[in-house]
């Protein structure tokens, strides 16, 4: 039976990963964000905004169905829908198009990867979404490594199925850095759980260039490391400083608009602002109203409700862990840091931009679920505290032999 599991579990992860790539190829979502990302990828060799505008829309006109292109470009007029005037202006006014690009330039790892694929002969629009599929598949690979090392056999089947439930496959379909960010989350989680601190502390500043809001994950994770692993405090401080500098450096270098302008144009207006300078003033009442609307949206999302249940389960299981292991046992090689960083990231991002978009949270949901599975696996094995054992060993050592020989 164990041999069957050794075949079936990797096969399940491989099938789900292949499905992610297949979706990115056969069923992509042609979201409007592909337009600035294509232009920025091309800008590595062509800096002129008017030329980038002409190139981008010509490429989309060539590869997209006519109805899809018309919806994205709105060249004949704004048409119906909230974003109509914005889309029309972007496709017909080179100055408006140039104003849009700084909002998207701050993800150079994603746009650089699209550019390299384009120079390798891959259609640039195709590259924007197939890259997402490949990155989600790679993230599932790191998830498999975590499950293989830290979960008992029956529970190793759950993570890829939970990835389907929490919307990771949707990330594979979009022309956005979200699939790459998902992979970055899984990579950092794997490095953290394996205790590879130097590699983790190098990776944390680097992933900011994938999507700058990942700083909301990096900072709390570094703070957790400060509290729990004092011997790495110098390296952690350097990593934290590099992450913050990278975040604000990207915003400053690419002249990213102010948070207030982005917030007001996106959440306060009936139509998205054509020019950010036209953003309405943001008052406290406006902010509170936007947060209230966002909260209602969150509680209408079944995945968020499941996430709250997972957090409650994690708190209960960690409380039981403290009773069995004492406070040091709570910190030693456990998923607690990832759960904490996920809560801080989700909460911080919502307060900064209270829009309930499913594609921002699958990694948070999935890693929290993984942490709960880990803690359940410990209880299944009846593990006691032994700080000298690795996480994998603690999952496998029975209660009757807390200091015994590691099995397997």
GROMACS .gro file of C-alpha atoms in nm:
model
  408
    1UNK     CA    1   0.000   0.000   0.000
    2UNK     CA    2   0.282   0.242   0.083
    3UNK     CA    3   0.430   0.185  -0.262
    4UNK     CA    4   0.097   0.276  -0.415
    5UNK     CA    5   0.092   0.601  -0.216
    6UNK     CA    6   0.445   0.682  -0.332
    7UNK     CA    7   0.320   0.666  -0.690
    8UNK     CA    8  -0.026   0.813  -0.646
    9UNK     CA    9   0.072   1.124  -0.447
   10UNK     CA   10   0.333   1.263  -0.691
   11UNK     CA   11   0.099   1.174  -0.976
   12UNK     CA   12  -0.182   1.377  -0.820
   13UNK     CA   13   0.041   1.685  -0.785
   14UNK     CA   14   0.169   1.638  -1.141
   15UNK     CA   15  -0.183   1.613  -1.280
   16UNK     CA   16  -0.295   1.931  -1.102
   17UNK     CA   17   0.021   2.112  -1.215
   18UNK     CA   18  -0.036   2.000  -1.574
   19UNK     CA   19  -0.397   2.117  -1.547
   20UNK     CA   20  -0.273   2.463  -1.447
   21UNK     CA   21  -0.053   2.485  -1.756
   22UNK     CA   22  -0.333   2.349  -1.976
   23UNK     CA   23  -0.574   2.614  -1.847
   24UNK     CA   24  -0.323   2.889  -1.919
   25UNK     CA   25  -0.296   2.769  -2.278
   26UNK     CA   26  -0.650   2.656  -2.359
   27UNK     CA   27  -0.867   2.876  -2.137
   28UNK     CA   28  -0.683   3.201  -2.058
   29UNK     CA   29  -0.864   3.503  -1.919
   30UNK     CA   30  -0.789   3.795  -2.150
   31UNK     CA   31  -0.784   4.056  -1.876
   32UNK     CA   32  -0.719   4.421  -1.952
   33UNK     CA   33  -0.394   4.416  -1.749
   34UNK     CA   34  -0.228   4.224  -2.032
   35UNK     CA   35  -0.214   4.554  -2.226
   36UNK     CA   36   0.028   4.742  -1.999
   37UNK     CA   37   0.227   4.426  -1.925
   38UNK     CA   38   0.283   4.365  -2.297
   39UNK     CA   39   0.386   4.727  -2.344
   40UNK     CA   40   0.630   4.718  -2.052
   41UNK     CA   41   0.785   4.392  -2.170
   42UNK     CA   42   0.839   4.550  -2.512
   43UNK     CA   43   0.977   4.866  -2.347
   44UNK     CA   44   1.300   4.680  -2.265
   45UNK     CA   45   1.390   4.750  -2.627
   46UNK     CA   46   1.149   5.032  -2.726
   47UNK     CA   47   1.110   5.324  -2.482
   48UNK     CA   48   0.871   5.545  -2.681
   49UNK     CA   49   0.515   5.532  -2.531
   50UNK     CA   50   0.340   5.602  -2.862
   51UNK     CA   51   0.530   5.320  -3.032
   52UNK     CA   52   0.453   5.088  -2.740
   53UNK     CA   53   0.084   5.174  -2.764
   54UNK     CA   54   0.078   5.099  -3.138
   55UNK     CA   55   0.271   4.773  -3.094
   56UNK     CA   56   0.056   4.647  -2.805
   57UNK     CA   57  -0.281   4.703  -2.967
   58UNK     CA   58  -0.157   4.568  -3.300
   59UNK     CA   59  -0.045   4.247  -3.127
   60UNK     CA   60  -0.376   4.207  -2.945
   61UNK     CA   61  -0.575   4.281  -3.261
   62UNK     CA   62  -0.380   4.008  -3.438
   63UNK     CA   63  -0.424   3.727  -3.183
   64UNK     CA   64  -0.752   3.791  -3.000
   65UNK     CA   65  -1.106   3.724  -3.118
   66UNK     CA   66  -1.261   4.044  -3.256
   67UNK     CA   67  -1.522   4.071  -2.980
   68UNK     CA   68  -1.259   4.025  -2.706
   69UNK     CA   69  -1.032   4.284  -2.863
   70UNK     CA   70  -1.316   4.534  -2.899
   71UNK     CA   71  -1.403   4.493  -2.532
   72UNK     CA   72  -1.044   4.552  -2.421
   73UNK     CA   73  -0.962   4.838  -2.658
   74UNK     CA   74  -1.294   5.026  -2.694
   75UNK     CA   75  -1.139   5.212  -2.986
   76UNK     CA   76  -1.477   5.311  -3.132
   77UNK     CA   77  -1.604   5.457  -2.806
   78UNK     CA   78  -1.629   5.399  -2.430
   79UNK     CA   79  -1.935   5.174  -2.458
   80UNK     CA   80  -2.103   5.031  -2.150
   81UNK     CA   81  -1.937   4.929  -1.826
   82UNK     CA   82  -1.740   5.100  -1.550
   83UNK     CA   83  -1.403   5.093  -1.724
   84UNK     CA   84  -1.520   5.206  -2.070
   85UNK     CA   85  -1.383   5.564  -2.074
   86UNK     CA   86  -1.052   5.446  -1.925
   87UNK     CA   87  -1.008   5.172  -2.187
   88UNK     CA   88  -1.104   5.404  -2.472
   89UNK     CA   89  -0.858   5.671  -2.361
   90UNK     CA   90  -0.576   5.417  -2.319
   91UNK     CA   91  -0.619   5.289  -2.675
   92UNK     CA   92  -0.660   5.628  -2.845
   93UNK     CA   93  -0.448   5.874  -2.644
   94UNK     CA   94  -0.075   5.809  -2.619
   95UNK     CA   95  -0.041   6.046  -2.323
   96UNK     CA   96  -0.299   5.854  -2.121
   97UNK     CA   97  -0.129   5.528  -2.218
   98UNK     CA   98   0.205   5.663  -2.095
   99UNK     CA   99   0.049   5.763  -1.761
  100UNK     CA  100  -0.075   5.408  -1.705
  101UNK     CA  101   0.260   5.232  -1.745
  102UNK     CA  102   0.426   5.334  -1.412
  103UNK     CA  103   0.148   5.153  -1.225
  104UNK     CA  104   0.262   4.825  -1.383
  105UNK     CA  105   0.638   4.877  -1.421
  106UNK     CA  106   0.699   4.792  -1.055
  107UNK     CA  107   0.687   4.416  -1.132
  108UNK     CA  108   1.012   4.383  -1.332
  109UNK     CA  109   1.064   4.011  -1.269
  110UNK     CA  110   0.734   3.928  -1.437
  111UNK     CA  111   0.770   4.173  -1.725
  112UNK     CA  112   1.133   4.073  -1.771
  113UNK     CA  113   1.033   3.707  -1.796
  114UNK     CA  114   0.766   3.795  -2.055
  115UNK     CA  115   1.026   3.986  -2.254
  116UNK     CA  116   1.272   3.694  -2.248
  117UNK     CA  117   1.000   3.457  -2.371
  118UNK     CA  118   0.911   3.704  -2.645
  119UNK     CA  119   1.276   3.725  -2.757
  120UNK     CA  120   1.287   3.346  -2.757
  121UNK     CA  121   1.017   3.347  -3.023
  122UNK     CA  122   0.702   3.305  -2.812
  123UNK     CA  123   0.407   3.528  -2.897
  124UNK     CA  124   0.413   3.811  -2.641
  125UNK     CA  125   0.042   3.797  -2.555
  126UNK     CA  126   0.061   3.419  -2.517
  127UNK     CA  127   0.368   3.461  -2.293
  128UNK     CA  128   0.175   3.678  -2.045
  129UNK     CA  129  -0.063   3.398  -1.949
  130UNK     CA  130   0.133   3.079  -2.018
  131UNK     CA  131   0.401   3.213  -1.783
  132UNK     CA  132   0.135   3.225  -1.511
  133UNK     CA  133   0.045   2.861  -1.573
  134UNK     CA  134   0.407   2.749  -1.555
  135UNK     CA  135   0.461   2.943  -1.232
  136UNK     CA  136   0.152   2.794  -1.065
  137UNK     CA  137   0.276   2.449  -1.167
  138UNK     CA  138   0.618   2.527  -1.016
  139UNK     CA  139   0.448   2.645  -0.696
  140UNK     CA  140   0.265   2.314  -0.677
  141UNK     CA  141   0.604   2.145  -0.707
  142UNK     CA  142   0.724   2.324  -0.392
  143UNK     CA  143   0.394   2.237  -0.225
  144UNK     CA  144   0.461   1.869  -0.304
  145UNK     CA  145   0.806   1.891  -0.146
  146UNK     CA  146   0.652   2.040   0.170
  147UNK     CA  147   0.381   1.776   0.186
  148UNK     CA  148   0.629   1.493   0.129
  149UNK     CA  149   0.857   1.615   0.407
  150UNK     CA  150   0.611   1.738   0.667
  151UNK     CA  151   0.276   1.560   0.635
  152UNK     CA  152   0.188   1.198   0.714
  153UNK     CA  153   0.078   0.987   0.419
  154UNK     CA  154  -0.301   1.026   0.432
  155UNK     CA  155  -0.280   1.405   0.452
  156UNK     CA  156  -0.041   1.448   0.159
  157UNK     CA  157  -0.331   1.413  -0.083
  158UNK     CA  158  -0.509   1.723   0.051
  159UNK     CA  159  -0.291   2.022  -0.056
  160UNK     CA  160  -0.334   1.996  -0.436
  161UNK     CA  161  -0.708   1.947  -0.392
  162UNK     CA  162  -0.718   2.251  -0.166
  163UNK     CA  163  -0.526   2.445  -0.432
  164UNK     CA  164  -0.816   2.372  -0.667
  165UNK     CA  165  -1.071   2.481  -0.406
  166UNK     CA  166  -0.894   2.806  -0.318
  167UNK     CA  167  -0.861   2.925  -0.677
  168UNK     CA  168  -0.496   2.864  -0.757
  169UNK     CA  169  -0.599   2.746  -1.104
  170UNK     CA  170  -0.752   3.086  -1.174
  171UNK     CA  171  -0.410   3.245  -1.120
  172UNK     CA  172  -0.280   3.031  -1.406
  173UNK     CA  173  -0.527   3.188  -1.649
  174UNK     CA  174  -0.453   3.557  -1.592
  175UNK     CA  175  -0.198   3.781  -1.765
  176UNK     CA  176  -0.074   3.910  -1.430
  177UNK     CA  177   0.218   3.838  -1.190
  178UNK     CA  178  -0.020   3.655  -0.953
  179UNK     CA  179   0.084   3.308  -1.068
  180UNK     CA  180   0.450   3.402  -1.021
  181UNK     CA  181   0.368   3.547  -0.678
  182UNK     CA  182   0.200   3.217  -0.586
  183UNK     CA  183   0.521   3.034  -0.678
  184UNK     CA  184   0.723   3.283  -0.472
  185UNK     CA  185   0.501   3.217  -0.168
  186UNK     CA  186   0.545   2.841  -0.201
  187UNK     CA  187   0.920   2.870  -0.252
  188UNK     CA  188   0.963   3.084   0.059
  189UNK     CA  189   0.735   2.854   0.262
  190UNK     CA  190   0.942   2.553   0.158
  191UNK     CA  191   1.270   2.727   0.249
  192UNK     CA  192   1.123   2.837   0.583
  193UNK     CA  193   0.993   2.495   0.679
  194UNK     CA  194   1.314   2.322   0.575
  195UNK     CA  195   1.518   2.557   0.793
  196UNK     CA  196   1.718   2.694   0.497
  197UNK     CA  197   1.755   3.035   0.652
  198UNK     CA  198   2.027   3.185   0.431
  199UNK     CA  199   1.845   3.092   0.111
  200UNK     CA  200   1.516   3.221   0.257
  201UNK     CA  201   1.666   3.553   0.365
  202UNK     CA  202   1.811   3.601   0.016
  203UNK     CA  203   1.481   3.509  -0.151
  204UNK     CA  204   1.263   3.742   0.055
  205UNK     CA  205   1.393   4.073  -0.090
  206UNK     CA  206   1.398   3.922  -0.440
  207UNK     CA  207   1.029   3.831  -0.443
  208UNK     CA  208   0.936   4.199  -0.386
  209UNK     CA  209   1.027   4.255  -0.753
  210UNK     CA  210   0.766   3.995  -0.850
  211UNK     CA  211   0.483   4.185  -0.684
  212UNK     CA  212   0.559   4.474  -0.451
  213UNK     CA  213   0.272   4.399  -0.212
  214UNK     CA  214   0.456   4.081  -0.111
  215UNK     CA  215   0.637   4.311   0.131
  216UNK     CA  216   0.327   4.261   0.347
  217UNK     CA  217   0.428   3.894   0.376
  218UNK     CA  218   0.803   3.950   0.399
  219UNK     CA  219   0.798   4.202   0.686
  220UNK     CA  220   0.589   3.996   0.932
  221UNK     CA  221   0.785   3.681   0.847
  222UNK     CA  222   1.112   3.864   0.922
  223UNK     CA  223   0.964   3.994   1.248
  224UNK     CA  224   0.867   3.638   1.337
  225UNK     CA  225   1.223   3.525   1.271
  226UNK     CA  226   1.350   3.805   1.496
  227UNK     CA  227   1.131   3.679   1.779
  228UNK     CA  228   1.201   3.310   1.737
  229UNK     CA  229   1.552   3.267   1.593
  230UNK     CA  230   1.777   3.522   1.756
  231UNK     CA  231   2.097   3.365   1.625
  232UNK     CA  232   2.005   3.482   1.274
  233UNK     CA  233   1.918   3.836   1.379
  234UNK     CA  234   2.189   4.009   1.175
  235UNK     CA  235   2.104   3.824   0.854
  236UNK     CA  236   1.733   3.876   0.920
  237UNK     CA  237   1.788   4.249   0.975
  238UNK     CA  238   1.977   4.275   0.647
  239UNK     CA  239   1.706   4.083   0.463
  240UNK     CA  240   1.432   4.300   0.614
  241UNK     CA  241   1.619   4.620   0.528
  242UNK     CA  242   1.684   4.500   0.173
  243UNK     CA  243   1.316   4.410   0.133
  244UNK     CA  244   1.196   4.751   0.248
  245UNK     CA  245   1.453   4.930   0.031
  246UNK     CA  246   1.356   4.717  -0.269
  247UNK     CA  247   0.988   4.792  -0.215
  248UNK     CA  248   1.021   5.168  -0.184
  249UNK     CA  249   1.304   5.179  -0.436
  250UNK     CA  250   1.083   5.023  -0.705
  251UNK     CA  251   0.799   5.263  -0.625
  252UNK     CA  252   1.031   5.564  -0.644
  253UNK     CA  253   1.231   5.454  -0.948
  254UNK     CA  254   0.925   5.382  -1.159
  255UNK     CA  255   0.738   5.687  -1.024
  256UNK     CA  256   0.446   5.488  -0.891
  257UNK     CA  257   0.146   5.710  -0.811
  258UNK     CA  258   0.048   5.780  -0.454
  259UNK     CA  259  -0.163   5.530  -0.259
  260UNK     CA  260  -0.434   5.794  -0.218
  261UNK     CA  261  -0.467   5.843  -0.594
  262UNK     CA  262  -0.484   5.468  -0.663
  263UNK     CA  263  -0.736   5.415  -0.383
  264UNK     CA  264  -0.960   5.706  -0.487
  265UNK     CA  265  -0.961   5.628  -0.858
  266UNK     CA  266  -1.028   5.258  -0.805
  267UNK     CA  267  -1.273   5.252  -0.514
  268UNK     CA  268  -1.443   5.589  -0.483
  269UNK     CA  269  -1.550   5.681  -0.834
  270UNK     CA  270  -1.837   5.552  -1.046
  271UNK     CA  271  -1.594   5.541  -1.340
  272UNK     CA  272  -1.224   5.470  -1.311
  273UNK     CA  273  -1.029   5.796  -1.352
  274UNK     CA  274  -0.883   5.854  -1.695
  275UNK     CA  275  -0.612   6.071  -1.534
  276UNK     CA  276  -0.492   5.996  -1.181
  277UNK     CA  277  -0.463   6.368  -1.123
  278UNK     CA  278  -0.842   6.381  -1.145
  279UNK     CA  279  -0.880   6.151  -0.842
  280UNK     CA  280  -1.128   6.280  -0.584
  281UNK     CA  281  -0.996   6.373  -0.240
  282UNK     CA  282  -0.994   6.083   0.003
  283UNK     CA  283  -1.154   6.154   0.339
  284UNK     CA  284  -1.182   5.936   0.647
  285UNK     CA  285  -1.553   5.881   0.581
  286UNK     CA  286  -1.475   5.760   0.228
  287UNK     CA  287  -1.211   5.521   0.356
  288UNK     CA  288  -1.436   5.375   0.625
  289UNK     CA  289  -1.719   5.329   0.373
  290UNK     CA  290  -1.483   5.149   0.134
  291UNK     CA  291  -1.363   4.919   0.413
  292UNK     CA  292  -1.723   4.843   0.513
  293UNK     CA  293  -1.809   4.749   0.153
  294UNK     CA  294  -1.498   4.534   0.137
  295UNK     CA  295  -1.590   4.350   0.458
  296UNK     CA  296  -1.933   4.269   0.318
  297UNK     CA  297  -1.764   4.132   0.008
  298UNK     CA  298  -1.529   3.919   0.215
  299UNK     CA  299  -1.807   3.752   0.410
  300UNK     CA  300  -1.991   3.681   0.086
  301UNK     CA  301  -1.686   3.479  -0.027
  302UNK     CA  302  -1.705   3.114   0.080
  303UNK     CA  303  -1.326   3.077   0.062
  304UNK     CA  304  -1.276   3.361   0.309
  305UNK     CA  305  -1.523   3.203   0.550
  306UNK     CA  306  -1.333   2.873   0.520
  307UNK     CA  307  -1.012   3.068   0.587
  308UNK     CA  308  -1.156   3.205   0.911
  309UNK     CA  309  -1.242   2.849   1.017
  310UNK     CA  310  -0.886   2.741   0.933
  311UNK     CA  311  -0.740   3.024   1.141
  312UNK     CA  312  -0.961   2.925   1.434
  313UNK     CA  313  -0.852   2.562   1.394
  314UNK     CA  314  -0.487   2.669   1.382
  315UNK     CA  315  -0.524   2.874   1.702
  316UNK     CA  316  -0.683   2.578   1.881
  317UNK     CA  317  -0.420   2.330   1.761
  318UNK     CA  318  -0.136   2.567   1.848
  319UNK     CA  319  -0.283   2.612   2.194
  320UNK     CA  320  -0.281   2.235   2.236
  321UNK     CA  321   0.076   2.228   2.104
  322UNK     CA  322   0.186   2.480   2.368
  323UNK     CA  323   0.029   2.267   2.641
  324UNK     CA  324   0.222   1.962   2.519
  325UNK     CA  325   0.546   2.129   2.420
  326UNK     CA  326   0.579   2.461   2.609
  327UNK     CA  327   0.632   2.794   2.433
  328UNK     CA  328   0.964   2.702   2.265
  329UNK     CA  329   0.785   2.409   2.103
  330UNK     CA  330   0.544   2.651   1.942
  331UNK     CA  331   0.827   2.813   1.751
  332UNK     CA  332   1.063   2.527   1.669
  333UNK     CA  333   1.029   2.419   1.307
  334UNK     CA  334   0.654   2.468   1.290
  335UNK     CA  335   0.420   2.637   1.040
  336UNK     CA  336   0.327   2.900   1.300
  337UNK     CA  337   0.537   3.169   1.135
  338UNK     CA  338   0.372   3.113   0.798
  339UNK     CA  339   0.025   3.128   0.952
  340UNK     CA  340   0.114   3.452   1.133
  341UNK     CA  341   0.268   3.610   0.822
  342UNK     CA  342  -0.033   3.507   0.614
  343UNK     CA  343  -0.278   3.669   0.855
  344UNK     CA  344  -0.069   3.987   0.867
  345UNK     CA  345  -0.037   3.997   0.487
  346UNK     CA  346  -0.407   3.942   0.418
  347UNK     CA  347  -0.511   4.192   0.684
  348UNK     CA  348  -0.259   4.454   0.579
  349UNK     CA  349  -0.346   4.429   0.213
  350UNK     CA  350  -0.716   4.454   0.283
  351UNK     CA  351  -0.671   4.767   0.495
  352UNK     CA  352  -0.461   4.929   0.224
  353UNK     CA  353  -0.691   4.827  -0.060
  354UNK     CA  354  -1.023   4.684   0.064
  355UNK     CA  355  -1.129   4.519  -0.259
  356UNK     CA  356  -1.220   4.151  -0.234
  357UNK     CA  357  -1.030   4.000  -0.526
  358UNK     CA  358  -0.994   3.624  -0.510
  359UNK     CA  359  -0.665   3.620  -0.698
  360UNK     CA  360  -0.475   3.794  -0.419
  361UNK     CA  361  -0.536   3.536  -0.146
  362UNK     CA  362  -0.506   3.171  -0.266
  363UNK     CA  363  -0.151   3.137  -0.133
  364UNK     CA  364  -0.253   3.270   0.210
  365UNK     CA  365  -0.547   3.032   0.228
  366UNK     CA  366  -0.345   2.735   0.107
  367UNK     CA  367  -0.050   2.782   0.342
  368UNK     CA  368  -0.282   2.829   0.638
  369UNK     CA  369  -0.459   2.505   0.542
  370UNK     CA  370  -0.118   2.337   0.510
  371UNK     CA  371  -0.028   2.454   0.860
  372UNK     CA  372  -0.351   2.308   0.998
  373UNK     CA  373  -0.278   1.977   0.822
  374UNK     CA  374   0.073   1.977   0.972
  375UNK     CA  375  -0.066   2.030   1.323
  376UNK     CA  376  -0.332   1.762   1.269
  377UNK     CA  377  -0.057   1.526   1.151
  378UNK     CA  378   0.134   1.587   1.473
  379UNK     CA  379  -0.172   1.503   1.680
  380UNK     CA  380  -0.233   1.190   1.472
  381UNK     CA  381   0.122   1.079   1.547
  382UNK     CA  382   0.095   1.173   1.917
  383UNK     CA  383   0.412   1.379   1.898
  384UNK     CA  384   0.579   1.522   2.207
  385UNK     CA  385   0.815   1.812   2.211
  386UNK     CA  386   1.171   1.734   2.121
  387UNK     CA  387   1.341   2.045   1.985
  388UNK     CA  388   1.632   1.840   1.854
  389UNK     CA  389   1.413   1.655   1.605
  390UNK     CA  390   1.332   1.784   1.261
  391UNK     CA  391   0.972   1.852   1.166
  392UNK     CA  392   0.965   1.542   0.948
  393UNK     CA  393   1.090   1.330   1.235
  394UNK     CA  394   0.836   1.471   1.478
  395UNK     CA  395   0.552   1.377   1.247
  396UNK     CA  396   0.674   1.021   1.241
  397UNK     CA  397   0.785   0.957   1.600
  398UNK     CA  398   0.508   0.802   1.814
  399UNK     CA  399   0.420   0.924   2.162
  400UNK     CA  400   0.556   0.610   2.323
  401UNK     CA  401   0.909   0.686   2.199
  402UNK     CA  402   0.946   1.066   2.204
  403UNK     CA  403   1.321   1.047   2.193
  404UNK     CA  404   1.351   0.728   1.997
  405UNK     CA  405   1.510   0.645   1.669
  406UNK     CA  406   1.372   0.838   1.374
  407UNK     CA  407   1.176   0.608   1.144
  408UNK     CA  408   1.193   0.640   0.766
   0.00000   0.00000   0.00000
